Amino acid sequence: MQIELTSEQRAFSDSCARLAADLAAGWHRGRGPGDIDPPAPDEKAWARIADAGWLALGLREENGGIGATAVDLAVLVEQLGYHAVAAPIVGTLMAAQQLQTWQAPAELLADIAAGTLRIAPVLTADLRSFAAVEPAWLLRQDTPNVGPATPPNLGPTAPPNHGETAPPNHGETTPHGHGQTGRPARGTAEAGVLAWDAAGAAMAVLPALGTAYLLADATGFADVTRAVRPLGEPAMTIDLTIPGDDALAGLGAFALSLLTADLLGTMQAALDSAVEHAKVRSQFGAHIGSFQAVQQLLADSHVLVEATRSATYYSAWAVDALPGAQALRAARAAKAFASRSAVEVCEHAIQVFGGIGMTWEAPAHVWLRRAQADRLALGDEHFHYAAIAAAEFAAASTSKSGS
Amino acid sequence: MDFADDPAAAEFRAGLRSWLSEHLAEYAHGTGYESAEAVERTHKWHKALAQAGYVAVSLPAEYGGRGLPDSYEGIVNQELAAAEAPPSPPIGHIAHAVVDFASDELKTRVLPGLLGCTQVWCQGFSEPGAGSDLASLTTTATADGDRFVVNGQKIWTSGAMWSRWCLLMARTEPDLPRHRGISMLVVDMESSGVDRREITLASGSREFAEVFFDNVSVPAANLVGERGQGWQIAMHMLAYERGPADMGWVGRLGQVIATAREAVSSGQLTADEALRQRLAAAAVDVEVLQWHVARSLANRGPGSRSEAGSVDKLLTIRIEQNLYHVVNDLAAASFVVGPPTTFANYLWSRAQSIYGGTQQIQRQIVAQRILGLPRD
């Protein structure tokens, strides 16, 4: 049993860290909210990201990808979190994996892998789940949901290369019998959903509708390193196939694992920075890091970071090694733990920074923003606790009907 | 990255499971430290487990262990908990001190009894005036020819009442700076001048004692390591004592969750939505602790940093104490009405942040030795 990164993974982590630091150095927070760079890399930076192979990592070789493991992806994403990289890489990885799971055409996936098609995942507006995905894997019964439905006939907007194979083979079987209530009227599919981590993205896909949408301007979003955008007009149809339950659960586990890794990197950065500050800031004639009250706060933060690291590794390993449902259960636990812990660590960091931590100039708020927004993406801890409670801590009479 | 058993580990696990299914019933009931009979049954269980080859599995085979990776200690822990067996004997930290520092002669003399569980050991560290500030200990061991003469008092000595041997920290070099003047000795508890007095804990457990040493003669050959090396050995041991798997702990917390889950789903206990969510949160915490311990054990080996044990201990404290708050709320009135077990378990969860170095001391270790923050 070996539960650490391999030497190859450590080397990969170092190379990811170098590029992530470079990208972060090219992004400026400015003097305030009106002066900040958008969280979208320019063409040159995006080309570097694509050249590094990051966008191709999770896709299989036949789809123009590299076929890396979820652990490899977690290694990359931890560094993106650590350097608070303001580029929609996690969103792209998530959207690519979703489309691969829905068996999107290989050439479309290859375009995403190469960075030529910039695409974002679509979440429900409450951010708790992928939009228009059957509820089996992430949704609770009371969660707002779009679709699935038969794809609207968008005719002329379909581009020549994709969606030509007719008829689309999704939508014919309506899984789990939810279709009868979920069919949206044409034109309302984009309501109640948001493209997530969508800065600079050309479009976002609602898989259950087999439709890619253009994206509207970014909505206000607390995380200054990412953008969320409402959907605009339909852009094209894509030939997709509804995945089985196990594949959908695996997709959920994958997406949650990426967010867990992002939270890990974010909290590690906040802790490291707070520790460095505590070593140099003096009050009462001593470095504040020598005070027990400060030491205890930071020690607790370190414990949470290390536990989250273990959870991140387990969650990513489970995506690669366990059946979808088990991987999803593990990913829920890991994401719930990381969500709560990352916020606590980032809040502790701000406390250690004191007044400086409350300024725009200091980076502490960027980590806290990212932690809070990541926490909500695909469900915060309360959401996952509720799902686990419903499945595992219900009285026998209700657990039978509920699961 | 592999959290799963490899074939050898799976075989080991299956072997232990089958041994338990065959033999556990004989030993499962009435163990503990509340009465002389319970203690006797506990020791019988330890001996049986050792004879079957499931004690100190990560220690070298030449001294009675099995030379397996540390992760196998985690497997023993998990399987005992899953079978609702009594825990394994908490001797890993003492065994590591002896194996890693004692002379070959001393090892040959004492390890078979320790690892075979035929002789009980205790650990003489804390004193009335040296709790968190362990290095201020005043028990002395004065060199006198080929022996040391020990004088002083120890407290919170777990198992002292029925121990044959005590691994004792005593000051041998009173003139050296306090951390450098301490040595580690193996003391025969049947020596003349040793006096033990039982301490009854708030829970009713009678596991602890005070031990008084009045001109106790200890052969020089019973010195572990070098004179003045005691502090270093103690810190080495604590890495193992603070690791939750070594103390048979993590598996038991998983069992608490499983019991709660069963009680709720069978309708034996009722939980409203708020409480069910807290149970789910506690279950998540215990799972994360299990993954973390698996990672710690897989990475631990010769030369690993003892401070990592403090991280694991702090995580365990946080998770265990919260877990007991939740299950106490689930128990509702039976937390205080009826058999004393529920309340005793809760009290023990409060001890988690005291023994083996308090929560506050562990945090200082993490802050100063891992994060590199300055000492005051």
GROMACS .gro file of C-alpha atoms in nm, chain B residues 11 82 87 233 275 328:
model
    6
  414GLU     CA    1  -0.467  -1.242   0.249
  485ALA     CA    2  -1.549  -0.443   1.258
  490PRO     CA    3  -0.893  -0.360   2.113
  636ILE     CA    4   1.343   0.815   2.287
  678LEU     CA    5  -2.965   1.537   1.401
  731ASN     CA    6  -2.505   1.151   2.299
   0.00000   0.00000   0.00000
